[in-house]
Coordinates of C-alpha atoms in Angstrom, one line a residue:
X1 CA 24.1 -11.2 9.5
X2 CA 23.3 -10.7 13.2
X3 CA 20.0 -9.0 12.3
X4 CA 18.8 -12.2 10.6
X5 CA 19.1 -14.1 13.8
X6 CA 17.7 -11.3 16.0
X7 CA 14.8 -10.1 13.8
X8 CA 13.6 -12.9 11.4
X9 CA 12.2 -15.2 14.2
X10 CA 10.1 -12.3 15.4
X11 CA 9.0 -11.6 11.9
X12 CA 7.7 -15.1 11.4
X13 CA 6.2 -15.4 14.9
X14 CA 4.3 -12.1 14.6
X15 CA 3.3 -12.9 11.0
X16 CA 1.9 -16.3 11.8
X17 CA 0.1 -15.2 15.0
X18 CA -1.5 -12.1 13.6
X19 CA -2.5 -13.9 10.4
X20 CA -4.3 -16.6 12.4
X21 CA -6.1 -14.0 14.6
X22 CA -7.1 -11.9 11.6
X23 CA -8.6 -14.9 9.8
X24 CA -10.4 -16.2 12.9
X25 CA -11.3 -13.0 14.8
X26 CA -10.9 -10.3 12.1
X27 CA -8.5 -8.0 14.1
X28 CA -4.9 -7.5 15.1
X29 CA -4.2 -7.2 18.8
X30 CA -1.9 -4.4 19.9
X31 CA 0.2 -6.6 22.1
X32 CA 1.8 -8.2 19.0
X33 CA 2.5 -4.7 17.5
X34 CA 4.0 -3.6 20.8
X35 CA 6.1 -6.7 21.0
X36 CA 7.6 -6.2 17.5
X37 CA 8.2 -2.5 18.0
X38 CA 9.7 -3.0 21.4
X39 CA 12.1 -5.7 20.3
X40 CA 13.2 -3.9 17.2
X41 CA 13.8 -0.6 19.0
X42 CA 15.6 -2.4 21.9
X43 CA 18.0 -4.1 19.5
X44 CA 18.7 -0.8 17.7
X45 CA 19.3 1.1 21.0
X46 CA 21.6 -1.8 22.2
X47 CA 23.8 -1.6 19.1
X48 CA 23.8 2.2 19.2
X49 CA 25.3 2.0 22.8
X50 CA 27.5 -0.9 21.8
X51 CA 29.1 1.1 19.0
X52 CA 30.7 3.4 21.7
X53 CA 31.6 0.8 24.3
X54 CA 32.5 -2.2 22.0
X55 CA 36.2 -1.4 21.8
X56 CA 37.1 -1.0 25.5
X57 CA 34.9 -4.0 26.5
X58 CA 36.4 -6.2 23.8
X59 CA 39.9 -5.2 24.7
X60 CA 39.2 -5.8 28.4
X61 CA 37.8 -9.2 27.7
X62 CA 40.8 -10.3 25.6
X63 CA 43.7 -8.7 27.5
X64 CA 42.4 -8.8 31.1
X65 CA 40.3 -11.9 31.2
X66 CA 41.9 -14.1 28.6
X67 CA 45.4 -12.6 29.3
X68 CA 46.4 -12.3 25.6
X69 CA 49.7 -10.6 24.8
X70 CA 49.5 -6.8 24.5
X71 CA 50.3 -6.9 20.8
X72 CA 47.7 -9.5 19.8
X73 CA 45.3 -8.5 17.1
X74 CA 41.7 -8.1 18.3
X75 CA 38.7 -7.7 16.1
X76 CA 35.8 -5.5 17.4
X77 CA 32.3 -6.2 16.1
X78 CA 30.0 -3.2 15.8
X79 CA 27.1 -2.1 13.6
X80 CA 27.7 1.2 11.8
X81 CA 25.6 4.2 13.1
X82 CA 24.8 4.9 9.5
X83 CA 23.1 1.6 9.1
X84 CA 21.1 2.0 12.3
X85 CA 20.1 5.5 11.2
X86 CA 18.8 4.2 7.9
X87 CA 16.8 1.5 9.7
X88 CA 15.1 4.1 11.9
X89 CA 14.5 6.4 8.9
X90 CA 13.0 3.6 6.9
X91 CA 10.7 2.7 9.8
X92 CA 9.6 6.4 10.2
X93 CA 8.8 6.7 6.5
X94 CA 7.0 3.4 6.6
X95 CA 4.9 4.7 9.6
X96 CA 4.1 7.9 7.7
X97 CA 3.1 6.1 4.5
X98 CA 1.0 3.6 6.6
X99 CA -0.7 6.5 8.4
X100 CA -1.6 8.2 5.2
X101 CA -3.0 5.0 3.8
X102 CA -5.0 4.6 6.9
X103 CA -6.3 8.1 6.7
X104 CA -7.2 7.5 3.0
X105 CA -9.1 4.4 4.0
X106 CA -6.7 2.1 2.1
X107 CA -6.3 -0.2 5.2
X108 CA -7.2 -0.5 8.8
X109 CA -5.2 0.9 11.7
X110 CA -3.9 -2.5 12.8
X111 CA -2.7 -3.2 9.2
X112 CA -0.8 0.2 9.2
X113 CA 0.9 -0.5 12.5
X114 CA 1.8 -4.1 11.4
X115 CA 3.4 -2.8 8.2
X116 CA 5.6 -0.4 10.4
X117 CA 6.7 -3.4 12.5
X118 CA 7.7 -5.4 9.4
X119 CA 9.5 -2.4 8.0
X120 CA 11.5 -2.1 11.3
X121 CA 12.3 -5.9 11.6
X122 CA 13.1 -6.9 8.0
X123 CA 16.9 -6.5 7.4
X124 CA 17.9 -4.4 4.4
X125 CA 19.7 -7.2 2.7
X126 CA 16.3 -8.6 1.7
X127 CA 15.6 -5.5 -0.5
X128 CA 19.0 -5.3 -2.2
X129 CA 17.8 -6.2 -5.8
X130 CA 15.3 -3.4 -5.8
X131 CA 16.8 -1.1 -3.1
X132 CA 15.2 2.3 -2.8
X133 CA 17.3 4.8 -0.8
X134 CA 15.6 6.2 2.3
X135 CA 12.6 3.9 2.0
X136 CA 13.6 0.3 1.1
X137 CA 10.4 -1.1 2.5
X138 CA 8.5 0.3 -0.5
X139 CA 9.6 -3.1 -2.0
X140 CA 7.5 -4.8 0.8
X141 CA 4.6 -2.5 0.0
X142 CA 4.6 -3.6 -3.6
X143 CA 4.9 -7.3 -2.7
X144 CA 1.9 -7.0 -0.4
X145 CA -0.5 -5.4 -2.9
X146 CA 0.4 -7.1 -6.2
X147 CA -0.6 -10.6 -5.0
X148 CA -3.8 -9.2 -3.6
X149 CA -4.6 -7.4 -6.9
X150 CA -3.8 -10.5 -8.9
X151 CA -6.0 -12.7 -6.6
X152 CA -9.0 -10.3 -6.8
X153 CA -8.5 -10.0 -10.6
X154 CA -8.5 -13.7 -11.1
X155 CA -11.5 -14.2 -8.9
X156 CA -13.4 -11.4 -10.6
X157 CA -12.7 -12.8 -14.1
X158 CA -13.9 -16.3 -13.0
X159 CA -17.0 -14.9 -11.5
X160 CA -17.7 -12.6 -14.5
X161 CA -17.5 -15.6 -16.8
X162 CA -19.9 -17.5 -14.6
X163 CA -22.2 -14.5 -14.5
X164 CA -22.2 -14.2 -18.4
X165 CA -22.9 -17.9 -18.7
X166 CA -25.9 -17.6 -16.3
X167 CA -27.1 -14.5 -18.1
X168 CA -27.0 -16.3 -21.5
X169 CA -28.3 -19.7 -20.4
X170 CA -30.8 -18.5 -17.6
X171 CA -31.7 -14.9 -18.1
X172 CA -34.3 -14.9 -15.4
X173 CA -31.8 -16.0 -12.7
X174 CA -29.6 -12.9 -13.1
X175 CA -30.4 -9.8 -11.2
X176 CA -31.9 -6.9 -13.0
X177 CA -29.6 -4.4 -11.4
X178 CA -27.5 -1.7 -12.8
X179 CA -23.9 -2.8 -12.3
X180 CA -22.1 0.4 -13.2
X181 CA -22.9 4.0 -12.2
X182 CA -22.6 6.3 -15.2
X183 CA -21.6 9.2 -13.0
X184 CA -18.9 7.2 -11.3
X185 CA -17.6 6.0 -14.7
X186 CA -17.4 9.6 -15.9
X187 CA -15.5 10.7 -12.8
X188 CA -13.1 7.8 -13.1
X189 CA -12.4 8.6 -16.8
X190 CA -11.8 12.2 -15.9
X191 CA -9.3 11.2 -13.1
X192 CA -7.6 8.7 -15.4
X193 CA -7.2 11.4 -18.1
X194 CA -5.5 13.7 -15.6
X195 CA -3.4 10.8 -14.3
X196 CA -2.3 10.1 -17.9
X197 CA -1.1 13.7 -18.2
X198 CA 0.7 13.4 -14.9
X199 CA 2.4 10.2 -16.1
X200 CA 3.6 12.0 -19.3
X201 CA 4.9 14.9 -17.2
X202 CA 6.8 12.6 -14.8
X203 CA 8.4 10.4 -17.5
X204 CA 9.4 13.5 -19.5
X205 CA 11.0 14.8 -16.4
X206 CA 13.0 11.6 -15.9
X207 CA 13.8 11.2 -19.6
X208 CA 15.0 14.8 -20.1
X209 CA 16.6 15.6 -16.7
X210 CA 18.1 12.3 -15.7
X211 CA 21.6 13.0 -17.0
X212 CA 21.8 16.6 -15.9
X213 CA 20.8 15.7 -12.4
X214 CA 23.3 12.8 -12.3
X215 CA 26.1 15.1 -13.6
X216 CA 25.3 18.0 -11.3
X217 CA 24.3 16.2 -8.1
X218 CA 25.7 12.6 -8.6
X219 CA 22.2 11.3 -8.0
X220 CA 20.8 8.5 -10.2
X221 CA 17.0 9.1 -10.4
X222 CA 16.3 6.4 -13.0
X223 CA 15.5 3.8 -10.3
X224 CA 12.7 6.0 -9.0
X225 CA 10.7 5.5 -12.1
X226 CA 9.7 2.0 -11.3
X227 CA 8.7 2.9 -7.8
X228 CA 6.6 5.9 -8.9
X229 CA 4.9 3.7 -11.4
X230 CA 4.2 1.0 -8.8
X231 CA 3.0 3.8 -6.4
X232 CA 0.5 5.0 -8.9
X233 CA -0.9 1.5 -9.1
X234 CA -1.1 0.9 -5.4
X235 CA -2.5 4.3 -4.5
X236 CA -4.7 4.7 -7.6
X237 CA -7.9 4.5 -5.6
X238 CA -6.8 7.4 -3.2
X239 CA -5.1 9.3 -6.0
X240 CA -8.3 9.3 -8.1
X241 CA -9.9 11.7 -5.6
X242 CA -6.9 14.1 -5.9
X243 CA -6.9 13.9 -9.7
X244 CA -10.5 15.0 -9.8
X245 CA -9.7 18.4 -8.2
X246 CA -9.3 21.4 -10.6
X247 CA -6.2 22.6 -8.9
X248 CA -4.5 19.2 -9.5
X249 CA -5.3 19.5 -13.2
X250 CA -3.9 23.0 -13.4
X251 CA -0.7 22.1 -11.7
X252 CA -0.1 19.0 -14.0
X253 CA -0.9 21.1 -17.1
X254 CA 1.6 23.8 -16.0
X255 CA 4.3 21.2 -15.2
X256 CA 3.7 19.4 -18.5
X257 CA 3.9 22.7 -20.4
X258 CA 7.3 23.5 -18.8
X259 CA 8.6 20.0 -19.6
X260 CA 7.5 20.2 -23.2
X261 CA 8.9 23.7 -23.6
X262 CA 12.2 22.7 -22.2
X263 CA 12.4 19.5 -24.1
X264 CA 11.5 20.8 -27.6
X265 CA 13.8 23.8 -27.2
X266 CA 16.8 21.7 -26.0
X267 CA 16.3 18.1 -27.3
X268 CA 13.4 18.2 -29.9
X269 CA 13.9 14.7 -31.4
X270 CA 14.5 13.0 -28.0
X271 CA 11.5 14.8 -26.5
X272 CA 9.2 13.7 -29.3
X273 CA 10.4 10.1 -29.0
X274 CA 9.9 10.1 -25.2
X275 CA 6.5 11.7 -25.6
X276 CA 5.3 9.3 -28.3
X277 CA 6.5 6.2 -26.4
X278 CA 5.1 7.4 -23.0
X279 CA 1.7 8.2 -24.5
X280 CA 1.5 4.7 -26.2
X281 CA 2.6 2.9 -23.0
X282 CA 0.3 5.0 -20.7
X283 CA -2.8 4.5 -22.9
X284 CA -2.3 0.8 -22.7
X285 CA -1.7 1.0 -19.0
X286 CA -4.8 3.1 -18.4
X287 CA -7.0 0.7 -20.4
X288 CA -5.6 -2.3 -18.4
X289 CA -5.9 -0.4 -15.1
X290 CA -9.5 0.7 -16.0
X291 CA -10.5 -2.9 -16.9
X292 CA -8.7 -4.2 -13.8
X293 CA -10.5 -1.8 -11.4
X294 CA -13.9 -2.4 -13.1
X295 CA -13.4 -6.1 -12.6
X296 CA -12.5 -5.6 -9.0
X297 CA -15.6 -3.4 -8.4
X298 CA -17.7 -6.1 -10.1
X299 CA -16.1 -8.8 -7.8
X300 CA -16.8 -6.8 -4.7
X301 CA -20.4 -6.0 -5.8
X302 CA -21.2 -9.6 -6.6
X303 CA -19.1 -11.7 -4.1
X304 CA -17.6 -9.3 -1.6
X305 CA -20.8 -8.6 0.4
X306 CA -23.5 -10.5 2.3
X307 CA -27.0 -9.7 3.5
X308 CA -27.9 -9.2 7.2
X309 CA -31.0 -8.0 9.0
X310 CA -30.8 -4.4 10.3
X311 CA -30.9 -5.6 13.9
X312 CA -27.7 -7.7 13.3
X313 CA -25.6 -4.6 12.4
X314 CA -22.8 -4.2 14.9
X315 CA -19.3 -2.8 15.6
X316 CA -16.5 -3.8 13.2
X317 CA -18.9 -4.2 10.2
X318 CA -18.5 -2.3 7.0
X319 CA -21.7 -1.1 5.2
X320 CA -22.0 -1.1 1.5
X321 CA -21.2 2.3 -0.1
X322 CA -24.8 2.7 -1.4
X323 CA -26.2 2.7 2.1
X324 CA -23.6 5.2 3.4
X325 CA -24.4 7.4 0.4
X326 CA -28.1 7.4 1.3
X327 CA -27.3 8.4 4.9
X328 CA -24.9 11.1 3.8
X329 CA -27.8 12.8 2.0
X330 CA -29.1 13.5 5.5
X331 CA -26.1 15.6 6.2
X332 CA -26.9 17.0 9.6
X333 CA -27.7 13.5 11.0
X334 CA -24.6 11.9 9.4
X335 CA -22.0 14.4 10.5
X336 CA -23.6 14.8 14.0
X337 CA -24.0 11.2 14.9
X338 CA -21.9 9.1 12.5
X339 CA -19.0 11.0 11.1
X340 CA -15.9 9.4 9.6
X341 CA -16.0 5.6 9.2
X342 CA -12.6 3.9 9.3
X343 CA -11.6 0.7 7.4
X344 CA -11.7 -1.3 10.7
X345 CA -15.4 -0.9 10.6
X346 CA -18.2 0.8 12.5
X347 CA -18.0 1.6 16.2
X348 CA -20.8 0.6 18.5
X349 CA -22.2 4.1 18.6
X350 CA -22.1 4.4 14.8
X351 CA -23.9 1.1 14.3
X352 CA -26.7 2.1 16.7
X353 CA -27.2 5.5 15.1
X354 CA -27.3 3.8 11.6
X355 CA -29.9 1.3 12.8
X356 CA -31.9 4.1 14.2
X357 CA -31.8 6.1 11.0
X358 CA -32.7 3.1 8.8
X359 CA -35.7 2.2 11.0
X360 CA -36.9 5.8 10.9
X361 CA -36.1 6.8 7.3
X362 CA -36.2 3.5 5.5
X363 CA -39.0 1.6 7.2
X364 CA -39.5 -0.6 4.1
X365 CA -35.9 -1.9 4.4
X366 CA -35.3 -5.0 6.5
X367 CA -32.2 -6.4 4.9
X368 CA -28.9 -4.5 4.3
X369 CA -25.6 -5.5 2.8
X370 CA -22.2 -5.4 4.5
X371 CA -18.8 -6.2 3.0
X372 CA -17.3 -9.5 3.9
X373 CA -14.1 -9.2 6.0
X374 CA -10.9 -9.6 3.9
X375 CA -7.9 -11.3 5.7
X376 CA -5.5 -8.5 4.7
X377 CA -3.0 -9.3 7.5
X378 CA -2.5 -12.8 6.1
X379 CA -1.8 -11.4 2.7
X380 CA 0.6 -8.9 4.2
X381 CA 2.5 -11.8 5.8
X382 CA 2.5 -13.5 2.3
X383 CA 4.1 -10.3 0.9
X384 CA 6.7 -10.5 3.7
X385 CA 7.6 -14.1 2.7
X386 CA 7.8 -13.1 -1.0
X387 CA 10.2 -10.3 -0.1
X388 CA 12.4 -12.6 2.0
X389 CA 12.6 -15.1 -0.8
X390 CA 13.0 -12.8 -3.8
X391 CA 15.0 -10.1 -2.1
X392 CA 13.3 -7.9 -4.7
X393 CA 9.9 -6.6 -5.7
X394 CA 7.4 -8.6 -7.9
X395 CA 7.2 -5.5 -10.1
X396 CA 11.0 -5.6 -10.6
X397 CA 10.7 -9.4 -11.3
X398 CA 8.0 -8.8 -14.0
X399 CA 10.1 -6.2 -15.7
X400 CA 13.1 -8.5 -15.8
X401 CA 11.1 -11.2 -17.5
X402 CA 10.9 -9.1 -20.7

């Protein structure tokens, strides 16, 4: 298709350049974002205008310039306005999702903008095996995060095994430090319990109302289950904060009660079967997810940070959460001088105020820990390549292996 020729070279060029700069300099320059957005929007505007002028221009070329007979068949090439509209809608939704993920500290502003560029430039044909109406680029989102999760999981398992070996063979070498916070574990178990109830409600909804919705509105919602499931995995960190709120628990309980009441009154045997299967699957999923997140936290704690002197703290660095928590206890100072810290790191002013606070309040501290930069942009481009090769999501691929 024409969009392969027009868009894919830009996808690979921007992907390679931004990956190199992210690995070497730790940032994405806006000029590459502007280049991708400008090119994509220029092509869309061109084909929008071409749709209305293609016929007269084509006829003029064939009949006036080439002097073909008046009754000669002439083919007119255009791109449907519906397709162009879906491309724009997909890019808008991608921008909204990326913005929300940036606001929830899931990734940096440059990563969010780059995801929008990829969503605009990747043709829809590369999503067709797992196509999601209105937001096909959700496939790309899945293919970005699953390889990252698997990479971190494998690294954390390897390091954990090494850690156990050292602890058994050389007990004095290991740090006498509490690896897990009981309070955080309790909060996580609570949020996962609420998430479990939410999963049960959602799958009851799809199981009981899938056919009525399809018969009444001719909409097949079954394909949404996979994407909701993947969405829970990708956004589990941000969703955990939401699931800890009392209002969320009340809403989920009310929705679950309505689904159970409707199901047992209309389809008792089917409802019981769906409920039983969902609970079994979700308990297994929650255990795996819990172990997965615990291993990731362990990996970040033990290998994802490095020590620096307080004087070396500067813009673009990310402090370990324990230090931020200590400063937050001095609420007036924190909200007056530091405020929100975004994933792209500290600003120059924030770094200076943190150094000042540490020198005044923690005089005994000379060394602090910061998180090592993670080349997320390179992994994002890897997700793009996976999408172009598979024309589907990795999640969909794993399900088809059963």
